[in-house]
Short mmCIF file of C-alpha atoms in Angstrom, two decimals:
data_model
loop_
_atom_site.label_atom_id
_atom_site.label_comp_id
_atom_site.label_asym_id
_atom_site.label_seq_id
_atom_site.Cartn_x
_atom_site.Cartn_y
_atom_site.Cartn_z
CA MET A 1 -8.51 32.81 287.57
CA PRO A 2 -8.35 29.02 288.26
CA VAL A 3 -6.62 28.06 291.68
CA GLY A 4 -4.50 25.03 292.34
CA MET A 5 -1.31 23.35 291.28
CA PRO A 6 -0.07 24.35 287.63
CA GLU A 7 -0.27 20.71 286.49
CA PHE A 8 -3.90 20.55 287.37
CA VAL A 9 -4.79 24.19 286.01
CA GLU A 10 -3.20 23.25 282.69
CA ASN A 11 -4.88 19.70 282.77
CA PRO A 12 -7.95 19.61 284.69
CA GLU A 13 -9.10 16.06 283.40
CA ASN A 14 -10.16 13.16 285.76
CA ARG A 15 -7.12 11.01 286.68
CA CYS A 16 -6.54 7.55 286.75
CA PRO A 17 -3.56 6.75 288.91
CA VAL A 18 -1.29 3.69 288.41
CA ILE A 19 1.27 2.66 290.69
CA LEU A 20 3.92 0.26 289.22
CA LEU A 21 5.34 -1.72 292.19
CA LEU A 22 8.30 -3.57 290.64
CA ASP A 23 10.80 -6.05 292.17
CA THR A 24 14.16 -5.02 291.41
CA SER A 25 16.06 -7.71 293.72
CA GLY A 26 18.91 -9.70 292.28
CA SER A 27 16.87 -12.47 291.04
CA MET A 28 15.39 -10.27 288.49
CA SER A 29 18.79 -9.59 286.90
CA GLY A 30 19.64 -10.36 283.15
CA GLN A 31 16.80 -11.06 280.75
CA PRO A 32 13.82 -10.51 282.99
CA MET A 33 14.99 -6.96 283.72
CA GLN A 34 15.74 -6.48 280.24
CA GLU A 35 12.10 -7.49 279.16
CA LEU A 36 10.58 -5.59 282.10
CA ASN A 37 12.33 -2.26 280.90
CA ARG A 38 11.20 -2.86 277.25
CA GLY A 39 7.62 -3.51 278.54
CA LEU A 40 7.62 -0.08 280.47
CA ALA A 41 8.61 1.63 277.02
CA ALA A 42 5.62 -0.28 275.41
CA PHE A 43 3.44 0.91 278.06
CA LYS A 44 4.08 4.62 277.37
CA GLN A 45 3.95 4.33 273.68
CA ASP A 46 0.51 2.67 273.65
CA ILE A 47 -1.30 5.03 275.95
CA LEU A 48 0.20 7.80 274.01
CA LYS A 49 -2.03 6.65 271.15
CA ASP A 50 -4.97 7.45 273.05
CA SER A 51 -5.49 11.39 273.44
CA GLN A 52 -8.08 10.96 276.51
CA ALA A 53 -5.87 8.42 278.25
CA SER A 54 -2.79 10.57 277.66
CA LEU A 55 -4.28 13.28 279.60
CA SER A 56 -5.78 11.24 282.44
CA VAL A 57 -3.72 8.18 283.21
CA GLU A 58 -0.88 8.85 285.68
CA VAL A 59 2.00 6.64 286.28
CA ALA A 60 4.20 6.33 289.36
CA ILE A 61 6.90 3.72 289.86
CA ILE A 62 8.13 2.22 293.31
CA ALA A 63 11.06 -0.22 293.07
CA PHE A 64 11.77 -2.61 295.85
CA GLY A 65 15.15 -4.30 296.18
CA PRO A 66 17.49 -4.08 298.12
CA ILE A 67 15.48 -0.92 299.34
CA VAL A 68 12.15 0.66 298.73
CA LYS A 69 12.62 3.57 296.32
CA LEU A 70 10.39 6.07 294.48
CA MET A 71 11.78 5.76 290.83
CA GLN A 72 9.01 8.01 289.37
CA ASP A 73 6.75 10.34 291.08
CA PHE A 74 2.98 10.43 289.54
CA VAL A 75 3.05 12.17 286.04
CA THR A 76 0.80 11.99 282.96
CA ILE A 77 1.93 9.73 280.33
CA ASP A 78 3.37 12.40 278.02
CA GLN A 79 5.83 13.32 281.04
CA PHE A 80 6.72 9.92 281.79
CA THR A 81 10.15 8.71 280.93
CA PRO A 82 10.63 5.01 281.74
CA PRO A 83 13.52 4.37 284.22
CA ILE A 84 16.23 2.02 283.37
CA LEU A 85 15.74 -0.22 286.36
CA GLU A 86 18.69 -1.91 287.74
CA VAL A 87 18.81 -5.03 290.18
CA ASN A 88 20.28 -5.79 293.51
CA GLY A 89 19.61 -7.36 297.03
CA LEU A 90 16.67 -8.72 298.69
CA THR A 91 12.99 -8.39 298.02
CA PRO A 92 11.21 -5.95 300.75
CA MET A 93 7.90 -6.68 299.30
CA GLY A 94 5.94 -5.96 302.60
CA ALA A 95 7.66 -2.33 303.09
CA ALA A 96 6.98 -1.71 299.37
CA ILE A 97 3.39 -2.42 299.60
CA GLU A 98 2.95 -0.09 302.82
CA TYR A 99 4.99 2.72 300.87
CA ALA A 100 2.81 2.51 297.96
CA LEU A 101 -0.54 2.66 300.10
CA ASP A 102 0.75 5.69 301.87
CA PHE A 103 1.84 7.34 298.61
CA LEU A 104 -1.40 6.64 296.84
CA GLU A 105 -3.47 8.15 299.87
CA ASN A 106 -1.23 11.22 299.73
CA ARG A 107 -1.87 11.63 295.85
CA LYS A 108 -5.68 11.21 296.37
CA GLN A 109 -5.63 14.14 298.76
CA THR A 110 -3.67 16.18 296.30
CA TYR A 111 -6.54 15.46 293.81
CA LYS A 112 -9.13 16.46 296.43
CA ASP A 113 -7.30 19.76 297.46
CA ASN A 114 -7.36 20.55 293.64
CA GLY A 115 -10.88 19.70 292.67
CA ILE A 116 -9.75 16.93 290.54
CA LEU A 117 -11.99 13.72 290.20
CA TYR A 118 -10.29 10.44 289.98
CA TYR A 119 -10.87 6.73 288.86
CA ARG A 120 -10.33 3.97 291.17
CA PRO A 121 -6.51 3.67 291.47
CA TRP A 122 -4.34 0.83 290.29
CA VAL A 123 -1.61 -0.82 292.15
CA PHE A 124 0.25 -3.42 290.00
CA LEU A 125 3.05 -5.52 291.68
CA ILE A 126 5.43 -7.48 289.59
CA THR A 127 7.88 -9.97 291.36
CA ASP A 128 9.81 -13.09 290.54
CA GLY A 129 10.43 -14.08 294.19
CA ALA A 130 9.21 -14.16 297.82
CA PRO A 131 9.16 -11.33 300.24
CA SER A 132 12.14 -10.95 302.51
CA ASP A 133 10.56 -8.92 305.11
CA SER A 134 7.37 -9.24 307.22
CA TRP A 135 4.12 -8.79 304.86
CA GLU A 136 1.27 -9.79 306.66
CA SER A 137 0.17 -6.38 308.03
CA ALA A 138 0.56 -4.88 304.69
CA ALA A 139 -1.39 -7.56 303.07
CA GLN A 140 -4.24 -6.95 305.46
CA ARG A 141 -4.18 -3.29 304.90
CA LEU A 142 -4.12 -3.92 301.22
CA ARG A 143 -7.18 -6.13 301.25
CA GLU A 144 -9.17 -3.87 303.39
CA ALA A 145 -8.42 -0.92 301.01
CA GLU A 146 -9.49 -3.14 298.05
CA ALA A 147 -12.60 -4.21 300.08
CA GLN A 148 -13.67 -0.70 300.36
CA ARG A 149 -13.27 0.04 296.75
CA ARG A 150 -10.22 2.44 297.41
CA LEU A 151 -7.86 0.71 294.85
CA LEU A 152 -7.48 -2.19 292.47
CA PHE A 153 -4.70 -4.47 293.34
CA PHE A 154 -2.95 -6.94 290.79
CA ALA A 155 -0.09 -9.20 291.68
CA VAL A 156 1.96 -10.80 288.77
CA GLY A 157 4.31 -13.59 289.48
CA VAL A 158 7.25 -14.04 287.03
CA LYS A 159 9.39 -17.51 286.77
CA ASP A 160 9.90 -18.81 290.29
CA ALA A 161 7.66 -16.14 292.29
CA ASP A 162 6.12 -17.39 295.45
CA MET A 163 2.59 -17.74 294.11
CA ASN A 164 1.23 -18.96 297.53
CA THR A 165 2.37 -15.83 299.22
CA LEU A 166 1.05 -13.72 296.37
CA LYS A 167 -2.28 -15.39 296.87
CA GLN A 168 -2.37 -14.39 300.65
CA ILE A 169 -1.42 -10.93 299.71
CA SER A 170 -3.99 -10.47 296.95
CA PRO A 171 -7.76 -9.84 297.46
CA PRO A 172 -9.67 -13.13 297.30
CA GLU A 173 -11.70 -11.80 294.21
CA ARG A 174 -8.56 -11.21 292.33
CA LEU A 175 -6.03 -14.06 292.27
CA PRO A 176 -2.32 -13.59 291.13
CA ILE A 177 -1.51 -14.07 287.71
CA THR A 178 1.63 -15.90 286.50
CA LEU A 179 3.14 -14.42 283.56
CA ASN A 180 3.59 -16.48 280.58
CA GLY A 181 7.46 -16.58 280.21
CA LEU A 182 8.78 -13.24 280.06
CA ASP A 183 5.90 -11.62 278.03
CA PHE A 184 6.18 -8.17 279.88
CA ARG A 185 5.39 -6.53 276.73
CA GLU A 186 1.86 -8.00 276.18
CA MET A 187 1.20 -7.60 280.03
CA PHE A 188 1.67 -3.97 279.61
CA VAL A 189 -0.18 -3.77 276.27
CA TRP A 190 -2.96 -5.12 278.34
CA LEU A 191 -2.55 -2.63 281.28
CA SER A 192 -2.60 0.21 278.68
CA ALA A 193 -5.83 -1.03 276.92
CA SER A 194 -7.40 -1.55 280.36
CA VAL A 195 -6.71 2.00 281.89
CA LYS A 196 -7.61 3.39 278.40
CA ARG A 197 -11.16 1.88 278.81
CA VAL A 198 -11.31 2.98 282.41
CA SER A 199 -10.31 6.76 281.52
CA SER A 200 -12.80 6.95 278.64
CA GLY A 201 -15.91 6.36 280.96
CA LYS A 202 -17.18 8.19 283.98
CA VAL A 203 -15.67 8.14 287.45
CA GLY A 204 -17.30 5.36 289.55
CA GLN A 205 -18.48 3.33 286.38
CA ALA A 206 -17.87 -0.21 286.13
CA VAL A 207 -15.69 -1.22 283.16
CA ALA A 208 -15.14 -4.70 281.63
CA LEU A 209 -11.43 -5.42 281.32
CA PRO A 210 -9.83 -7.18 278.45
CA ALA A 211 -9.10 -11.07 278.68
CA VAL A 212 -5.86 -11.92 280.11
CA GLY A 213 -3.88 -13.51 277.52
CA TRP A 214 -0.43 -12.88 278.87
CA GLY A 215 -0.59 -15.01 281.94
CA GLN A 216 -2.34 -17.89 283.93
CA ILE A 217 -4.64 -17.25 286.94
CA THR A 218 -3.31 -19.16 289.98
CA SER A 219 -6.20 -20.98 291.59
#
């Protein structure tokens, strides 16, 4: 009789965890948030087209603004219902990154406890502003985790995002990307294509990601 949490007994496939770290501060109100919500729906639909990715990709959503809040715990994509995000308040980006790193470590331990292999996790941050809290220690911790190959971090700046700060937060080998307009849908389709490539390979295998056609890399 298999031993472990029911979700892993029923689906023992390798996991590809993705944390979406989303800015829901007041400046994202209106069309930006509408397009972000549409992008999340497109992300789910695109991954569902791939039977292997549907079993492997796990998504969690952490929103920040005015507080850091877990909007969606890790679930496979068939169980994922994109939340309707609402906006308010400031941009506690530093606290959100710290929360995401702790949350991810807990999930990785759960995989290990249940004998589940996992691909290098993704943390995908989207913001249109600047941190309203202290972020330096969070950035250092994030860069160390990236250097130790414990995660892949991507930062995406929307509209008037503080790209200089995002450059200081991001690992030097993966500079932040400025989104073309509000093209969240294309960004999420790219993310879907990327994690589908990852989930079709072996754990630890290097995978070439699709070209970024939805934004400009900040140099």
